[in-house]
Amino acid sequence: MLAFIISRLLQALPVMFTVSLISFAMFAYVGDPVAIMLGQDYTVAQRDALVRELGLDQPFFVQFGTFLGNAVQGEFGLSYRLSRPVSDLILERAPATLELAFTAAILALAVGVPMGVYTGLYRNSWLSRFFLTFSLIGVSLPTFLIGILLILTFSVWLGWLPSFGRGDVVQLGWWSTGFLTWSGLKALILPSITLGLFQLTLIMRLVRSEMMEVLRTDYIKFARARGLPNRAIHFGHALKNTLVPVITIAGLQLGGIIAFAIVTETVFQWPGMGLLFIQSVGAADIPIMAAYLMLIALVFVTINLVVDLLYYAVDPRLRIGRGGH
Amino acid sequence: MSLLDVKNLRVEFPTRRGTLVALDDVSFSIAPGEILGVVGESGAGKSMTGAAIIGLLEPPGRIAGGEIRLDGKRIDNLPYEEMRRIRGRQIGAIFQDPLTTLNPLYTIGRQLAETMTTHLPIGPGEARERAIGWLELVGIPAARERIDSYPHEFSGGMRQRVVIALALCAEPRLIVADEPTTALDVSIQAQVIALLKSLAREKGTAMMLVTHDMGVIAETADRVAVMYAGRIVEIGPVREVVKHANHPYAQGLMGSIPPLDRRVDRLQQIDGAMPRLSAIPPGCAYNPRCPQAFDRCRVQRPELMPAGATDAACWLHAP
């Protein structure tokens, strides 16, 4: 088990190395940081001093080595735009994005899985047809449109929920949470629905098709022939067998939710990493973009590791064979 | 009185191009402790009969006529929940492929225990002890250590033994075994059949043994029913059917078993193929392939009638 985790971590190294190479290449090829930092008027001497200070006169590999060394320590330099350490900026913004992504993922799983089981079991009921039609909307409408429609309905017309921001937050050490205040929770509702709706419908459709597949298998027929109650068959034997593909997709989707909350955060002016990123793109604030890229790669690598470990927990067939034969 | 009584059973499959009749006018009974073999080609309706008895016909298939009685009580029209209580408890089932009939994600001990706690008034601890007992009974070595193993840790033959334990563990009075040895290695088949037979005898369990292996039938069954195109064409004591079949199809089937005591250059075979369900000929369904068919066979369908020591659905034996 430990050997498996270590081998997966070793496999993750080349991935992170490649991503850091790409992040670093942005410094060289996207915009000119010197020009951005100096503004309109500068002397050649000022320029040369800045180039030396930033280490841009060093050879490529030395520069990359320095970048990598700093990155491993979580050090990505100063934001061009805000002149503050990038790591501070990201740490400040991370709780907002993570809380939003977490809420959206829970919503997608808690609603999507039961809906998938139901539509898989009762394929022809009118409720199933309704769910399927509804899921088509979730899959086909773009996220920003869903967000805008929700704002229009619940904030503008009904006035029930805030249309932007996080509401009041409570500071727990460096982590700022919106879970503990009423306005923070209210502010979470619309963005998390917007962010989670696509994943919800995706998970529902996945669980549904997997359920239909599993219900045809011999071991489900045999479970029926043994006279087991339906509840045990559907939610025990069948659902557990649908979990492996569902875990895969749900894991990747969680990564996607964190990485691509950009649109939702923009629509709701949610003060998270995505909003920070999109503002940085507008200002060609490369240190933030590079750090964000690396952070997202790290998130995906971590999620993949967790997904692999969950396979182990779910499917006993994967537990042997490794190192065995 | 017989344990299982099937009378005029008719199973239909509604399709877009009309209704297919998969089983028509199937009648037979099984006495307590008796082993009835059911043979026939693929698609003759053997497995369908078994599925109808345990109440698990694949939709859109449905019982369209006749009745199935267990101990004199009708079971073909019970609500799902009542039939569920009968499945496993009164009628056990064994399926063809032991590699796919066990849930891969649960230990065999758990699958045995959940079957017993579903049907018997016992707790989990008692169920676990009994599960070990059943595994020993079906010949799993070191049952106590292996009870927490998963299905993939057993060979095919061992898994079928586990399936047999699962079918028997709530002590049903009838077992529907649908080709229990077809998917196994030939060397294992005899062992599994011997086990099944000895357990059935020991527990007094009746069995409906569906197979297309005549050797298995001859060794195991008390009586045998031969099926063709959704009907029983001959039924009688196994010795009589094997040695002196009265229906030309049963004769052909028995004739195609290669004899071991003498050399033959060519195996006998029955010309032609069984008709599709959508194109069953009028009269006797076998008449296009029957070497002894005459005019009546092409018009009028024969019912089972006494023929020697068996019953055969053939006009050759018309009184």
XYZ file of C-alpha atoms in Angstrom:
644
model
C 0.000 0.000 0.000
C 2.736 2.423 1.029
C 4.778 1.286 -1.970
C 1.796 2.053 -4.183
C 1.435 5.573 -2.799
C 5.154 6.227 -3.193
C 5.162 4.944 -6.761
C 2.211 7.198 -7.598
C 3.956 10.181 -6.041
C 7.040 9.445 -8.123
C 4.866 9.307 -11.229
C 3.489 12.714 -10.300
C 6.947 14.298 -10.340
C 7.400 14.397 -14.152
C 3.908 15.868 -14.469
C 4.669 18.663 -12.038
C 8.066 19.230 -13.676
C 6.485 19.611 -17.114
C 3.842 21.995 -15.821
C 6.474 24.097 -14.093
C 8.417 24.254 -17.351
C 5.326 25.563 -19.123
C 4.624 28.027 -16.310
C 8.151 29.250 -16.482
C 8.032 29.591 -20.246
C 5.205 32.114 -19.782
C 7.664 34.518 -18.185
C 9.813 34.389 -21.286
C 7.114 34.432 -23.942
C 4.019 36.156 -22.593
C 4.496 39.905 -22.457
C 7.593 41.692 -21.189
C 7.624 41.937 -17.394
C 10.248 44.658 -17.488
C 8.124 46.870 -19.692
C 5.083 46.224 -17.526
C 6.864 47.005 -14.291
C 8.663 50.130 -15.471
C 5.704 51.778 -17.147
C 6.120 54.408 -19.888
C 9.217 56.372 -18.878
C 12.490 54.760 -17.892
C 16.185 55.057 -18.558
C 18.368 52.294 -19.923
C 20.201 52.177 -16.611
C 16.938 51.671 -14.713
C 16.001 48.950 -17.145
C 19.321 47.141 -16.806
C 19.139 47.362 -13.036
C 15.682 45.785 -13.032
C 16.763 43.050 -15.446
C 19.636 42.190 -13.126
C 17.438 42.346 -10.069
C 14.908 39.970 -11.642
C 17.720 37.670 -12.779
C 16.650 37.934 -16.392
C 20.262 38.263 -17.552
C 21.025 34.770 -16.293
C 21.066 31.736 -18.663
C 17.758 29.901 -19.169
C 18.601 26.896 -17.002
C 19.796 28.999 -14.116
C 16.600 31.026 -14.266
C 14.477 27.885 -14.442
C 16.402 26.330 -11.566
C 15.795 29.392 -9.405
C 12.115 29.385 -10.373
C 11.762 25.703 -9.547
C 13.571 26.068 -6.236
C 11.314 28.932 -5.234
C 8.188 27.164 -6.481
C 8.887 24.115 -4.329
C 8.912 26.454 -1.328
C 5.656 28.048 -2.450
C 7.463 31.179 -3.520
C 6.313 32.726 -6.805
C 7.609 36.260 -6.455
C 5.661 39.515 -6.468
C 2.511 40.177 -8.416
C 3.262 42.753 -11.116
C -0.129 44.313 -10.673
C -0.574 44.310 -6.898
C 3.103 44.297 -5.865
C 2.389 41.745 -3.169
C 3.744 38.192 -2.778
C 1.807 35.833 -5.053
C 1.628 33.138 -2.366
C -0.130 35.561 -0.004
C -2.627 36.568 -2.665
C -3.458 32.960 -3.526
C -3.708 31.895 0.106
C -6.092 34.778 0.711
C -8.296 33.759 -2.188
C -8.095 29.973 -1.854
C -10.678 29.541 0.937
C -13.381 31.256 -1.117
C -12.786 29.007 -4.141
C -12.375 25.834 -2.110
C -15.554 26.421 -0.103
C -17.499 27.133 -3.275
C -16.062 24.081 -5.053
C -16.676 21.863 -2.039
C -20.297 22.972 -1.735
C -20.873 22.520 -5.461
C -19.314 19.033 -5.425
C -21.364 17.928 -2.421
C -24.480 19.255 -4.101
C -23.645 17.433 -7.346
C -23.010 14.123 -5.550
C -25.792 14.312 -2.974
C -28.411 15.089 -5.604
C -26.866 13.488 -8.701
C -26.286 9.995 -7.307
C -29.819 9.409 -5.937
C -31.318 10.857 -9.118
C -29.109 8.544 -11.174
C -30.127 5.515 -9.115
C -33.789 6.430 -9.404
C -33.729 7.018 -13.160
C -31.719 3.817 -13.632
C -34.252 1.768 -11.684
C -37.475 3.291 -12.944
C -36.578 4.068 -16.514
C -40.095 4.748 -17.689
C -41.657 6.687 -14.847
C -42.657 10.267 -15.574
C -40.313 11.503 -12.850
C -37.382 9.826 -14.615
C -38.354 11.465 -17.865
C -38.553 14.795 -16.080
C -35.086 14.299 -14.543
C -33.645 13.390 -17.926
C -35.129 16.419 -19.629
C -33.898 18.582 -16.792
C -30.421 17.068 -17.068
C -30.364 17.932 -20.752
C -30.805 21.567 -19.770
C -27.982 21.295 -17.254
C -25.678 19.764 -19.826
C -26.467 22.111 -22.673
C -26.863 25.550 -21.060
C -23.555 27.393 -20.614
C -22.553 28.117 -17.013
C -22.614 31.897 -17.311
C -26.150 31.831 -18.663
C -27.350 29.635 -15.808
C -25.712 32.029 -13.365
C -27.295 35.065 -14.947
C -30.720 33.401 -15.061
C -30.456 32.457 -11.391
C -29.452 36.013 -10.469
C -32.349 37.375 -12.482
C -34.853 35.073 -10.811
C -33.698 34.906 -7.198
C -31.930 38.235 -6.754
C -33.647 40.643 -9.094
C -37.242 39.375 -9.244
C -37.658 37.595 -5.945
C -34.940 39.410 -4.012
C -34.281 36.351 -1.841
C -30.567 35.866 -2.364
C -27.567 38.151 -2.925
C -26.381 38.506 -6.498
C -22.669 38.837 -5.809
C -19.924 38.472 -3.199
C -19.401 36.102 -0.295
C -21.446 37.821 2.382
C -19.894 38.062 5.854
C -16.947 35.818 6.501
C -15.417 34.629 9.753
C -11.631 34.440 10.061
C -10.300 31.133 11.393
C -6.544 31.663 11.435
C -5.619 32.387 7.812
C -8.773 30.626 6.547
C -11.800 32.845 5.967
C -15.044 30.892 5.995
C -18.520 31.812 4.852
C -20.024 28.669 6.360
C -20.531 30.215 9.772
C -22.633 33.257 8.963
C -26.168 33.408 7.662
C -25.305 35.860 4.896
C -22.259 33.760 3.954
C -24.439 30.676 3.530
C -27.034 32.598 1.560
C -24.346 33.953 -0.736
C -23.114 30.403 -1.398
C -26.418 29.100 -2.742
C -26.589 30.598 -6.225
C -22.887 30.232 -7.142
C -22.717 26.625 -5.951
C -25.840 25.708 -7.922
C -24.381 27.398 -10.983
C -21.047 25.654 -10.580
C -22.471 22.265 -9.603
C -25.366 21.938 -12.029
C -23.346 20.599 -14.923
C -21.516 18.111 -12.709
C -24.822 17.110 -11.117
C -26.392 16.214 -14.432
C -23.217 14.511 -15.604
C -23.059 12.355 -12.465
C -26.763 11.594 -12.711
C -26.432 10.404 -16.295
C -23.331 8.409 -15.473
C -24.886 6.697 -12.449
C -28.017 6.004 -14.483
C -26.208 4.287 -17.335
C -23.946 2.368 -14.952
C -26.977 1.250 -12.928
C -28.731 0.025 -16.043
C -25.597 -1.882 -17.000
C -25.116 -3.426 -13.567
C -28.786 -4.378 -13.187
C -28.407 -6.626 -16.212
C -25.519 -8.586 -14.739
C -25.780 -12.159 -13.544
C -24.898 -11.369 -9.962
C -27.854 -9.011 -9.680
C -30.133 -11.684 -11.154
C -28.639 -14.162 -8.740
C -29.182 -11.744 -5.840
C -32.853 -11.565 -6.902
C -32.981 -15.356 -7.185
C -31.713 -15.529 -3.610
C -34.717 -13.442 -2.573
C -32.773 -10.475 -1.204
C -34.880 -7.362 -0.585
C -34.828 -4.772 -3.353
C -33.231 -2.171 -1.143
C -30.241 -4.414 -0.472
C -29.935 -5.248 -4.162
C -30.272 -1.727 -5.527
C -28.377 0.311 -2.955
C -25.943 -2.393 -1.854
C -25.051 -4.814 -4.611
C -25.831 -2.618 -7.605
C -24.803 0.853 -6.439
C -21.477 -0.337 -5.072
C -20.637 -1.850 -8.440
C -21.317 1.443 -10.193
C -18.922 3.317 -7.927
C -15.590 2.793 -9.671
C -16.432 4.791 -12.813
C -18.424 7.285 -10.755
C -15.433 7.927 -8.477
C -13.209 8.475 -11.504
C -15.480 11.028 -13.084
C -16.456 12.692 -9.820
C -12.783 13.091 -8.925
C -11.864 14.632 -12.245
C -14.919 16.854 -12.064
C -13.927 18.086 -8.609
C -10.572 19.094 -10.079
C -12.454 20.783 -12.874
C -14.732 22.595 -10.437
C -11.758 24.035 -8.572
C -9.801 24.870 -11.702
C -12.586 26.275 -13.804
C -14.651 28.109 -11.229
C -13.424 31.132 -13.181
C -16.674 31.721 -15.063
C -18.890 31.308 -12.023
C -16.624 33.491 -9.905
C -16.710 36.178 -12.567
C -20.497 36.116 -12.868
C -21.001 36.327 -9.102
C -17.922 38.490 -8.406
C -16.848 35.716 -6.035
C -13.540 36.736 -4.442
C -11.772 33.460 -5.222
C -8.723 32.287 -7.121
C -10.582 32.149 -10.412
C -11.491 35.819 -10.243
C -7.915 36.625 -9.261
C -6.695 34.617 -12.236
C -8.959 36.256 -14.772
C -7.994 39.711 -13.502
C -4.340 38.693 -13.750
C -4.799 37.558 -17.324
C -6.203 40.965 -18.167
C -3.147 42.654 -16.658
C -0.622 40.074 -17.954
C 0.297 39.441 -14.314
C 2.465 36.445 -15.100
C 3.645 35.376 -11.601
C 0.023 34.854 -10.547
C -0.838 32.999 -13.738
C 2.196 30.732 -13.336
C 1.417 30.027 -9.704
C -2.220 29.326 -10.489
C -1.247 26.910 -13.249
C 1.043 25.000 -10.925
C -1.517 24.973 -8.143
C -4.172 23.494 -10.438
C -1.738 20.830 -11.644
C -1.087 19.974 -8.015
C -4.820 19.757 -7.340
C -5.322 17.324 -10.235
C -2.353 15.183 -9.259
C -3.619 14.988 -5.686
C -7.159 14.155 -6.744
C -5.925 11.415 -9.042
C -3.992 9.888 -6.175
C -7.067 10.001 -3.940
C -9.174 8.455 -6.706
C -6.698 5.599 -7.063
C -6.800 5.011 -3.334
C -10.602 4.967 -3.403
C -10.524 2.279 -6.105
C -8.582 0.197 -3.645
C -11.170 0.743 -0.969
C -14.069 -0.123 -3.297
C -12.805 -2.964 -5.452
C -11.081 -5.911 -3.766
C -9.948 -7.229 -7.146
C -7.408 -4.409 -7.361
C -5.926 -5.195 -3.974
C -4.183 -8.352 -5.058
C -2.157 -8.856 -8.193
C 0.065 -5.840 -7.517
C 3.377 -7.365 -6.565
C 1.582 -10.726 -6.533
C 1.695 -12.370 -9.895
C -48.666 -34.940 -3.899
C -46.105 -33.290 -6.092
C -43.998 -30.395 -4.856
C -44.034 -28.390 -8.067
C -46.887 -28.461 -10.557
C -46.623 -26.638 -13.845
C -49.808 -26.690 -15.920
C -50.219 -25.423 -19.479
C -47.582 -22.762 -18.926
C -47.432 -20.197 -21.715
C -44.804 -17.460 -21.892
C -45.054 -14.669 -24.418
C -42.723 -11.946 -25.591
C -44.586 -8.996 -27.022
C -42.449 -7.467 -29.762
C -43.009 -4.778 -32.327
C -43.702 -7.395 -34.962
C -46.267 -9.353 -32.995
C -46.163 -11.647 -30.013
C -43.616 -14.437 -29.818
C -44.661 -17.521 -27.914
C -41.557 -18.731 -26.107
C -43.243 -21.461 -24.079
C -46.500 -23.086 -25.032
C -48.577 -25.550 -23.070
C -45.718 -26.741 -20.882
C -46.909 -29.113 -18.166
C -44.894 -31.216 -15.766
C -44.532 -31.862 -12.082
C -41.709 -32.598 -9.699
C -42.192 -34.769 -6.594
C -40.438 -33.908 -3.306
C -36.818 -35.030 -3.527
C -37.067 -35.840 -7.212
C -34.559 -34.696 -9.822
C -36.102 -33.772 -13.151
C -33.713 -33.276 -16.021
C -34.713 -30.856 -18.785
C -32.868 -31.191 -22.092
C -33.106 -29.699 -25.551
C -31.252 -27.497 -27.995
C -30.379 -23.886 -27.251
C -33.516 -21.786 -27.493
C -35.883 -24.669 -26.845
C -37.197 -22.928 -23.727
C -35.371 -24.854 -20.992
C -33.934 -21.836 -19.195
C -37.119 -19.873 -19.832
C -39.089 -22.528 -17.940
C -36.701 -22.196 -15.016
C -36.927 -18.407 -15.066
C -40.734 -18.565 -15.114
C -40.744 -20.852 -12.071
C -38.553 -18.555 -9.969
C -40.597 -15.601 -11.192
C -37.696 -13.820 -12.865
C -38.617 -13.730 -16.537
C -36.774 -10.948 -18.320
C -39.213 -8.244 -19.348
C -41.004 -7.916 -21.690
C -41.450 -11.688 -21.304
C -44.512 -12.593 -19.283
C -46.561 -15.556 -18.229
C -49.589 -15.394 -20.493
C -51.388 -18.524 -19.427
C -51.361 -21.637 -17.298
C -50.288 -21.876 -13.705
C -47.370 -22.814 -11.490
C -48.103 -24.335 -8.107
C -45.703 -24.959 -5.272
C -47.181 -27.285 -2.665
C -50.572 -26.694 -4.228
C -50.309 -22.902 -3.818
C -50.212 -20.794 -6.954
C -46.979 -18.818 -7.242
C -47.122 -17.504 -10.802
C -49.386 -14.568 -9.956
C -47.948 -13.488 -6.626
C -46.980 -9.857 -6.002
C -43.222 -9.211 -6.252
C -42.666 -8.987 -2.514
C -44.405 -12.295 -1.749
C -42.540 -14.047 -4.546
C -39.287 -12.597 -3.217
C -39.857 -14.367 0.072
C -40.295 -17.640 -1.789
C -37.144 -17.185 -3.854
C -34.137 -18.460 -1.961
C -36.317 -19.760 0.895
C -38.537 -22.229 -1.000
C -36.944 -22.282 -4.449
C -33.189 -21.922 -4.812
C -31.491 -21.181 -8.099
C -28.115 -22.015 -9.591
C -26.976 -20.212 -12.717
C -24.695 -21.203 -15.500
C -21.553 -19.143 -15.084
C -20.033 -19.072 -11.595
C -17.584 -16.391 -12.729
C -20.398 -13.866 -13.081
C -23.040 -14.964 -10.571
C -21.178 -13.840 -7.467
C -20.963 -10.164 -6.608
C -17.265 -9.330 -7.028
C -17.267 -6.656 -4.333
C -18.604 -8.714 -1.415
C -16.917 -11.560 0.426
C -18.493 -14.963 -0.019
C -19.175 -15.064 3.716
C -21.169 -11.865 3.508
C -23.185 -13.120 0.535
C -23.992 -16.360 2.357
C -24.853 -14.587 5.595
C -27.113 -12.005 3.952
C -29.044 -14.760 2.198
C -29.606 -16.599 5.474
C -30.471 -13.562 7.579
C -32.954 -12.520 4.883
C -34.883 -15.755 5.090
C -34.153 -17.418 8.418
C -34.756 -16.097 11.938
C -31.062 -16.010 12.809
C -28.597 -13.252 13.688
C -25.346 -12.367 11.927
C -23.160 -14.431 14.282
C -25.219 -17.578 13.795
C -25.355 -16.922 10.044
C -21.568 -16.698 9.887
C -21.150 -20.007 11.701
C -23.671 -21.653 9.404
C -21.940 -20.124 6.374
C -18.702 -21.822 7.433
C -20.637 -25.048 7.812
C -22.089 -24.726 4.312
C -18.706 -23.997 2.789
C -17.339 -27.150 4.426
C -20.334 -29.086 3.184
C -19.778 -28.056 -0.453
C -16.113 -28.941 -0.147
C -14.281 -25.633 0.196
C -11.034 -26.484 1.969
C -10.131 -24.396 5.034
C -13.612 -22.840 5.045
C -13.031 -20.903 8.247
C -10.044 -19.076 6.771
C -11.584 -18.561 3.363
C -14.971 -17.233 4.389
C -13.730 -13.630 4.163
C -12.264 -14.140 0.703
C -13.676 -12.454 -2.370
C -15.035 -14.434 -5.328
C -12.046 -13.649 -7.547
C -9.819 -15.509 -5.124
C -11.493 -18.810 -6.047
C -11.290 -20.978 -9.167
C -14.371 -21.519 -11.364
C -15.160 -24.901 -9.856
C -14.786 -23.577 -6.325
C -17.002 -20.613 -7.152
C -19.723 -22.936 -8.417
C -19.482 -24.755 -5.096
C -20.006 -21.407 -3.383
C -23.006 -20.751 -5.656
C -24.426 -24.151 -4.685
C -23.960 -23.275 -1.005
C -25.762 -19.968 -1.660
C -28.657 -21.723 -3.374
C -29.011 -24.261 -0.582
C -28.224 -22.208 2.517
C -31.806 -21.156 3.290
C -32.786 -24.822 2.818
C -35.219 -24.521 -0.069
C -37.263 -27.547 -1.102
C -36.670 -27.074 -4.811
C -33.553 -26.079 -6.725
C -33.722 -24.755 -10.268
C -30.264 -25.437 -11.671
C -29.778 -23.799 -15.062
C -26.841 -25.478 -16.794
C -24.794 -25.603 -13.584
C -21.782 -27.265 -15.191
C -21.733 -25.860 -18.730
C -19.204 -23.146 -17.948
C -16.870 -25.438 -16.002
C -13.845 -27.459 -17.076
C -14.811 -30.982 -18.059
C -12.687 -32.390 -15.256
C -14.620 -30.320 -12.703
C -18.099 -30.967 -14.139
C -18.406 -34.486 -12.732
C -17.354 -33.334 -9.256
C -19.883 -30.510 -9.184
C -22.704 -32.716 -10.459
C -21.857 -35.424 -7.913
C -21.877 -32.787 -5.159
C -25.187 -31.353 -6.302
C -26.770 -34.771 -6.482
C -25.517 -35.956 -3.102
C -26.600 -32.706 -1.394
C -30.046 -32.886 -2.989
C -30.441 -36.478 -1.843
C -29.099 -35.747 1.630
C -31.353 -32.734 2.208
C -34.310 -34.198 0.346
C -34.298 -31.245 -2.035
C -36.085 -31.626 -5.346
C -34.287 -30.309 -8.397
C -35.032 -29.157 -11.886
C -31.767 -29.664 -13.734
C -31.591 -27.799 -17.018
C -28.778 -28.901 -19.263
C -27.938 -29.981 -22.764
C -25.489 -32.554 -21.509
C -27.146 -35.949 -21.862
C -24.403 -37.583 -19.818
C -25.240 -35.387 -16.832
C -28.926 -36.212 -17.183
C -28.360 -39.947 -17.441
C -26.229 -39.906 -14.301
C -28.263 -37.557 -12.183
C -31.943 -37.316 -13.052
C -34.856 -39.502 -12.032
C -37.035 -38.331 -14.890
C -36.277 -36.288 -17.952
C -38.261 -33.845 -20.069
C -37.173 -33.201 -23.662
C -38.054 -29.751 -24.973
C -38.351 -28.565 -28.544
C -39.394 -25.124 -29.791
C -41.026 -24.087 -26.524
C -42.861 -27.331 -25.773
C -42.202 -30.591 -23.993
C -42.106 -33.313 -26.627
C -41.361 -36.236 -24.359
C -41.233 -36.795 -20.631
C -40.603 -39.970 -18.667
C -38.216 -41.962 -16.479
C -34.628 -41.242 -17.458
C -33.721 -44.857 -18.326
C -36.690 -45.180 -20.681
C -36.095 -41.874 -22.451
C -32.393 -42.542 -22.931
C -32.786 -46.152 -24.053
C -36.218 -46.215 -25.709
C -37.210 -42.696 -26.647
C -40.596 -42.541 -28.355
C -40.580 -39.096 -29.944
C -38.500 -38.970 -33.143
C -36.761 -35.799 -31.891
C -35.851 -37.438 -28.578
C -34.678 -40.484 -30.513
C -32.484 -38.259 -32.654
C -31.130 -36.469 -29.606
C -30.286 -39.733 -27.843
C -28.896 -41.186 -31.043
C -26.422 -38.348 -31.338
C -24.672 -39.369 -28.108
C -21.517 -41.155 -29.267
C -21.374 -44.707 -27.900
C -18.258 -45.547 -25.962
C -18.361 -49.286 -26.419
C -17.921 -49.407 -30.188
C -16.311 -47.509 -33.010
C -18.429 -45.253 -35.179
C -17.220 -43.494 -38.303
C -19.786 -40.725 -38.298
C -21.819 -39.349 -35.424
C -25.531 -39.286 -36.017
C -27.052 -35.881 -36.352
C -30.490 -34.384 -36.845
C -30.751 -32.565 -40.152
C -31.901 -28.970 -40.193
C -32.215 -26.536 -37.313
C -34.851 -25.672 -34.751
C -37.299 -23.104 -36.148
C -37.166 -19.532 -34.941
C -39.933 -18.550 -32.508
C -41.379 -16.245 -35.136
C -41.659 -19.061 -37.713
C -42.900 -22.154 -35.954
C -44.511 -24.407 -38.567
C -48.158 -25.448 -38.216
C -48.894 -28.876 -36.793
C -46.026 -30.519 -34.999
C -43.128 -28.046 -34.767
C -40.703 -30.848 -35.537
C -42.413 -32.054 -38.738
C -40.042 -30.412 -41.278
C -37.071 -32.265 -39.762
C -38.875 -35.473 -38.841
C -38.009 -38.536 -40.949
C -41.317 -40.178 -39.985
C -43.650 -37.215 -40.509
C -46.966 -37.850 -42.240
C -49.919 -35.694 -43.267
C -51.499 -35.301 -39.843
C -48.209 -33.963 -38.409
C -48.307 -31.017 -40.798
C -51.810 -29.931 -39.823
C -52.630 -30.847 -36.268
C -50.457 -30.303 -33.242
C -49.972 -33.369 -31.012
C -50.382 -33.163 -27.225
C -48.457 -35.363 -24.805
C -49.910 -38.884 -24.947
C -48.857 -42.153 -23.346
C -46.259 -43.943 -25.456
C -44.696 -47.002 -23.938
C -43.220 -46.091 -20.552
C -43.118 -42.376 -21.315
C -45.384 -39.606 -22.584
C -44.621 -38.266 -26.040
C -46.222 -35.528 -28.136
C -46.217 -37.473 -31.394
C -48.967 -38.765 -33.691
C -47.046 -42.004 -34.176
C -48.348 -42.938 -30.779
C -51.942 -41.860 -31.319
C -54.332 -44.491 -30.002
